[in-house]
Tab-separated table of C-alpha atoms in Angstrom:
chain	number	residue	atom	x	y	z
A	1	MET	CA	-44.284	73.273	-11.899
A	2	ALA	CA	-42.345	70.899	-9.678
A	3	ALA	CA	-39.754	72.026	-7.199
A	4	ARG	CA	-36.176	72.126	-8.427
A	5	LEU	CA	-34.249	69.251	-6.999
A	6	PRO	CA	-30.596	68.329	-6.708
A	7	SER	CA	-29.129	65.925	-9.237
A	8	THR	CA	-27.773	63.705	-6.491
A	9	ILE	CA	-29.619	61.453	-4.107
A	10	VAL	CA	-30.418	63.158	-0.830
A	11	GLU	CA	-32.393	62.201	2.208
A	12	GLU	CA	-35.445	64.403	2.639
A	13	GLU	CA	-35.191	66.056	6.057
A	14	SER	CA	-38.023	68.544	5.791
A	15	ILE	CA	-40.237	69.687	2.964
A	16	GLY	CA	-42.042	72.415	4.833
A	17	GLY	CA	-41.441	75.706	3.057
A	18	GLN	CA	-40.438	74.085	-0.233
A	19	LEU	CA	-43.817	74.490	-1.909
A	20	ASN	CA	-45.749	77.679	-2.568
A	21	ASP	CA	-49.090	76.288	-3.743
A	22	GLN	CA	-52.089	75.830	-1.511
A	23	ARG	CA	-52.145	72.434	0.103
A	24	ARG	CA	-55.337	71.349	1.820
A	25	VAL	CA	-54.659	69.404	4.976
A	26	HIS	CA	-57.567	67.493	6.470
A	27	PHE	CA	-57.523	66.603	10.131
A	28	SER	CA	-59.478	63.689	11.520
A	29	PRO	CA	-61.353	64.396	14.769
A	30	ALA	CA	-59.486	63.566	17.935
A	31	LYS	CA	-61.108	60.703	19.824
A	32	GLY	CA	-60.394	58.597	22.836
A	33	PHE	CA	-58.638	55.524	21.489
A	34	ALA	CA	-59.692	52.254	23.030
A	35	GLY	CA	-57.041	49.725	23.880
A	36	LEU	CA	-54.172	52.168	24.400
A	37	GLN	CA	-54.241	52.333	28.189
A	38	GLY	CA	-50.763	51.720	29.472
A	39	TYR	CA	-49.159	52.328	26.083
A	40	ASP	CA	-45.698	53.659	26.884
A	41	ARG	CA	-44.629	55.583	23.796
A	42	GLN	CA	-41.195	56.428	25.180
A	43	SER	CA	-40.292	52.827	25.864
A	44	LYS	CA	-41.657	51.782	22.473
A	45	THR	CA	-39.566	54.454	20.785
A	46	MET	CA	-36.429	53.349	22.582
A	47	SER	CA	-36.989	49.794	21.434
A	48	HIS	CA	-37.316	51.016	17.842
A	49	ALA	CA	-34.046	52.901	18.118
A	50	THR	CA	-32.133	49.665	18.692
A	51	TRP	CA	-33.921	47.438	16.180
A	52	GLY	CA	-31.623	44.963	14.546
A	53	MET	CA	-28.514	45.771	16.567
A	54	ASN	CA	-28.109	42.082	17.395
A	55	ASN	CA	-29.748	40.656	14.278
A	56	THR	CA	-27.878	38.862	11.543
A	57	PRO	CA	-27.830	41.210	8.529
A	58	PHE	CA	-28.903	40.114	5.090
A	59	GLN	CA	-26.317	39.756	2.387
A	60	GLN	CA	-25.380	42.768	0.320
A	61	PRO	CA	-27.781	42.647	-2.652
A	62	ASN	CA	-26.243	41.864	-6.000
A	63	ASN	CA	-25.954	44.893	-8.234
A	64	PRO	CA	-28.064	44.387	-11.360
A	65	PRO	CA	-26.546	46.061	-14.416
A	66	ARG	CA	-27.200	49.738	-14.872
A	67	THR	CA	-29.420	50.193	-17.876
A	68	SER	CA	-30.596	52.839	-20.286
A	69	ASN	CA	-33.140	50.387	-21.696
A	70	PHE	CA	-36.498	51.590	-20.411
A	71	THR	CA	-38.124	48.193	-20.853
A	72	ASP	CA	-35.362	46.214	-19.132
A	73	THR	CA	-36.356	46.283	-15.468
A	74	SER	CA	-36.548	42.505	-15.110
A	75	HIS	CA	-33.705	42.517	-12.585
A	76	PHE	CA	-35.952	44.186	-9.998
A	77	VAL	CA	-37.743	41.789	-7.662
A	78	GLU	CA	-41.359	42.648	-6.849
A	79	SER	CA	-42.954	41.744	-3.534
A	80	ASN	CA	-46.547	41.702	-4.834
A	81	GLY	CA	-47.652	42.943	-1.426
A	82	LEU	CA	-45.956	40.206	0.601
A	83	GLY	CA	-43.292	42.569	1.923
A	84	LEU	CA	-46.001	44.930	3.157
A	85	ARG	CA	-47.891	42.328	5.175
A	86	PRO	CA	-45.766	42.571	8.363
A	87	ALA	CA	-46.219	46.365	8.358
A	88	MET	CA	-49.893	46.701	7.405
A	89	ASN	CA	-51.109	47.297	10.969
A	90	ALA	CA	-48.515	50.037	11.417
A	91	LEU	CA	-48.868	51.711	8.028
A	92	PHE	CA	-52.567	51.337	7.270
A	93	PRO	CA	-54.545	50.483	10.425
A	94	ALA	CA	-58.245	49.985	9.832
A	95	GLY	CA	-61.272	50.680	11.976
A	96	TYR	CA	-62.338	52.968	14.776
A	97	GLY	CA	-59.758	53.788	17.429
A	98	GLN	CA	-56.732	53.472	15.183
A	99	ARG	CA	-53.542	54.961	16.572
A	100	LYS	CA	-52.233	58.260	15.249
A	101	ALA	CA	-49.528	58.200	12.608
A	102	LYS	CA	-46.949	59.658	14.998
A	103	ASP	CA	-47.447	56.652	17.285
A	104	ARG	CA	-47.073	54.154	14.450
A	105	ILE	CA	-44.553	55.578	11.974
A	106	PHE	CA	-41.121	56.796	13.072
A	107	TRP	CA	-38.788	58.818	10.834
A	108	VAL	CA	-36.004	59.783	13.239
A	109	PHE	CA	-33.878	56.672	13.712
A	110	PRO	CA	-30.329	56.571	12.315
A	111	PRO	CA	-30.009	53.932	9.573
A	112	GLU	CA	-26.689	52.766	10.993
A	113	ASN	CA	-28.600	51.308	13.968
A	114	ASP	CA	-29.534	48.356	11.773
A	115	ARG	CA	-27.139	46.883	9.259
A	116	ARG	CA	-29.964	45.596	7.071
A	117	VAL	CA	-31.157	49.168	6.629
A	118	SER	CA	-27.726	50.722	6.109
A	119	LEU	CA	-26.767	48.127	3.486
A	120	LEU	CA	-30.069	48.546	1.679
A	121	LEU	CA	-29.719	52.334	1.581
A	122	ARG	CA	-26.186	51.937	0.246
A	123	TRP	CA	-27.493	49.598	-2.464
A	124	ILE	CA	-30.171	52.141	-3.389
A	125	ASN	CA	-27.512	54.830	-3.668
A	126	ASP	CA	-25.358	52.623	-5.908
A	127	MET	CA	-28.327	51.654	-8.080
A	128	ASN	CA	-29.803	55.141	-8.431
A	129	GLN	CA	-29.919	55.217	-12.246
A	130	ALA	CA	-31.655	51.849	-12.583
A	131	ILE	CA	-34.085	52.726	-9.779
A	132	GLY	CA	-34.862	56.004	-11.532
A	133	VAL	CA	-35.805	54.085	-14.681
A	134	TYR	CA	-37.819	51.528	-12.700
A	135	GLY	CA	-39.729	54.190	-10.771
A	136	LEU	CA	-40.602	56.104	-13.936
A	137	GLN	CA	-41.923	52.896	-15.462
A	138	LYS	CA	-44.137	52.322	-12.414
A	139	PHE	CA	-45.486	55.866	-12.635
A	140	LEU	CA	-46.380	55.451	-16.294
A	141	GLN	CA	-47.961	52.039	-15.688
A	142	SER	CA	-50.094	53.217	-12.753
A	143	ARG	CA	-50.782	56.636	-14.333
A	144	GLU	CA	-50.677	58.144	-10.856
A	145	ARG	CA	-48.196	59.683	-8.445
A	146	GLY	CA	-46.685	57.122	-6.114
A	147	ALA	CA	-43.567	55.775	-4.433
A	148	LEU	CA	-41.389	52.693	-4.464
A	149	VAL	CA	-41.364	50.983	-1.067
A	150	THR	CA	-39.301	48.084	0.264
A	151	ASN	CA	-39.150	46.178	3.558
A	152	ALA	CA	-35.572	45.966	4.855
A	153	ASN	CA	-36.457	42.722	6.643
A	154	TYR	CA	-38.168	40.940	3.731
A	155	ARG	CA	-36.674	38.931	0.895
A	156	LYS	CA	-38.737	37.079	-1.669
A	157	PRO	CA	-38.029	33.324	-1.661
A	158	GLY	CA	-35.371	32.576	-4.229
A	159	HIS	CA	-34.133	36.185	-4.165
A	160	GLU	CA	-32.581	36.373	-0.703
A	161	THR	CA	-29.916	38.899	-1.708
A	162	GLU	CA	-32.246	41.303	-3.519
A	163	PRO	CA	-34.707	43.851	-2.095
A	164	ALA	CA	-38.332	43.274	-3.092
A	165	TRP	CA	-40.357	46.295	-4.203
A	166	ASP	CA	-43.939	47.502	-4.156
A	167	TRP	CA	-45.423	50.608	-5.774
A	168	LEU	CA	-47.925	52.546	-3.658
A	169	THR	CA	-49.978	55.359	-5.176
A	170	PHE	CA	-50.771	58.647	-3.463
A	171	ASP	CA	-54.295	57.472	-2.612
A	172	GLN	CA	-52.932	54.349	-0.938
A	173	LEU	CA	-50.387	56.342	1.055
A	174	GLN	CA	-53.084	58.847	2.022
A	175	THR	CA	-54.800	56.172	4.142
A	176	SER	CA	-51.735	56.057	6.401
A	177	ARG	CA	-52.549	59.592	7.654
A	178	ASP	CA	-48.798	60.237	7.618
A	179	LYS	CA	-47.950	63.748	6.427
A	180	THR	CA	-44.438	62.940	5.205
A	181	PHE	CA	-45.627	60.114	2.960
A	182	GLN	CA	-48.227	62.249	1.270
A	183	GLU	CA	-46.279	65.487	0.893
A	184	LEU	CA	-43.226	63.832	-0.621
A	185	VAL	CA	-45.290	62.018	-3.243
A	186	ALA	CA	-47.515	65.013	-4.011
A	187	CYS	CA	-44.796	67.650	-4.187
A	188	TYR	CA	-42.340	66.370	-6.754
A	189	ASP	CA	-42.610	65.832	-10.487
A	190	PRO	CA	-42.925	62.030	-10.843
A	191	ALA	CA	-41.206	62.176	-14.231
A	192	GLU	CA	-38.126	63.742	-12.641
A	193	ILE	CA	-37.953	62.280	-9.132
A	194	VAL	CA	-38.686	58.776	-7.846
A	195	VAL	CA	-39.609	58.769	-4.158
A	196	VAL	CA	-38.328	55.691	-2.306
A	197	PHE	CA	-39.368	54.588	1.172
A	198	VAL	CA	-37.470	51.941	3.145
A	199	TYR	CA	-39.290	50.558	6.160
A	200	LEU	CA	-38.511	48.181	9.020
A	201	PRO	CA	-41.467	46.781	10.996
A	202	SER	CA	-41.220	46.111	14.705
A	203	GLU	CA	-41.533	42.507	15.849
A	204	SER	CA	-45.126	43.135	16.933
A	205	GLY	CA	-46.007	44.787	13.626
A	206	ARG	CA	-47.644	47.698	15.461
A	207	SER	CA	-44.957	50.232	14.559
A	208	VAL	CA	-42.524	50.830	11.745
A	209	ALA	CA	-39.306	52.796	11.259
A	210	MET	CA	-39.037	54.678	7.958
A	211	TRP	CA	-36.319	56.177	5.787
A	212	ARG	CA	-36.752	58.067	2.518
A	213	ARG	CA	-34.711	58.856	-0.562
A	214	LYS	CA	-35.317	60.900	-3.710
A	215	ILE	CA	-33.884	59.370	-6.877
A	216	PRO	CA	-33.484	61.440	-10.069
A	217	VAL	CA	-34.852	59.934	-13.267
A	218	PRO	CA	-32.051	59.887	-15.880
A	219	ALA	CA	-32.506	62.817	-18.253
A	220	HIS	CA	-32.023	60.744	-21.408
A	221	VAL	CA	-34.811	58.377	-20.296
A	222	ARG	CA	-37.186	61.312	-19.775
A	223	GLN	CA	-36.333	62.696	-23.191
A	224	THR	CA	-36.828	59.355	-24.916
A	225	HIS	CA	-40.273	58.855	-23.380
A	226	GLN	CA	-41.391	62.486	-23.210
A	227	ARG	CA	-44.537	61.933	-25.271
A	228	GLN	CA	-45.776	59.160	-22.976
A	229	ILE	CA	-44.854	61.210	-19.909
A	230	ASP	CA	-46.769	64.239	-21.179
A	231	GLU	CA	-49.844	62.132	-21.920
A	232	VAL	CA	-49.922	60.617	-18.414
A	233	LYS	CA	-49.227	63.931	-16.663
A	234	HIS	CA	-52.013	65.598	-18.649
A	235	HIS	CA	-54.525	63.314	-16.936
A	236	LEU	CA	-53.152	63.716	-13.406
A	237	ARG	CA	-55.187	65.610	-10.857
A	238	ARG	CA	-54.357	69.259	-10.338
A	239	PHE	CA	-51.721	69.868	-7.688
A	240	GLU	CA	-54.215	71.341	-5.206
A	241	GLU	CA	-56.410	68.243	-5.510
A	242	TYR	CA	-53.830	66.094	-3.762
A	243	VAL	CA	-55.279	66.492	-0.281
A	244	VAL	CA	-53.071	65.548	2.656
A	245	HIS	CA	-54.993	63.642	5.343
A	246	VAL	CA	-53.563	63.761	8.855
A	247	ASP	CA	-54.946	63.047	12.307
A	248	GLU	CA	-53.161	65.453	14.611
A	249	TYR	CA	-55.925	67.921	15.412
A	250	VAL	CA	-59.656	68.551	15.359
A	251	TYR	CA	-60.261	70.991	12.496
A	252	MET	CA	-59.329	71.623	8.876
A	253	PHE	CA	-57.206	74.413	7.502
A	254	CYS	CA	-55.217	75.303	4.403
A	255	LEU	CA	-51.484	74.903	4.814
A	256	ILE	CA	-49.464	77.181	2.587
A	257	LEU	CA	-46.244	75.545	1.442
A	258	GLY	CA	-43.573	77.227	-0.664
A	259	ARG	CA	-42.322	75.793	-3.943
A	260	ASN	CA	-39.295	76.943	-5.890
């Protein structure tokens, strides 16, 4: 059973202690990483904290109409992976010697440091009902837990005032080795909560700042499509089979998390 969640949109600060099922956490072996000599994490972090302070912000996205029509999500722009390209090296580095998630993905920066981010988060808050419908549709189409993600610095040509979205499944997010990504997607009922990640890549593309939101799926939409929801959820993996992969230590253990 999924954790009980508030009916309003909240930013997830910490999910430790919110689950009470066993969660297997796999740690990748610690290795000496080639190519990181002289990497100054503090200076890199400080540069992230001031991203966009002098940049020209994008225009406030137009508000598409709120809808109770489950099939009418045509007003959402999809990136088709193009928005992810500038952040691929930070989110999903490939090969031996990849940097740890904590050196690539940063969750602590205030959104008001960059107007592009603050405006996008405000738009998400205003559009919560439509996003809830859109996210549920993506879950049912993919038949797997996942999250909506959007690049605060990317606009699809011809849609400069609209955010462009991608849907990433749990297995795709697992390759990031980021604990927050995986736990948020694994821990909540995808028919009730849509997990949204907003990201802003650094200019080099080696690091990315992240923000997260949880969007409730409108109750009347769930009720209307309950049969389809039940069929998809019946074929999901068991909760304990969603294994969180991280790279912070050298052994494996079972992390016990509490759920309401």
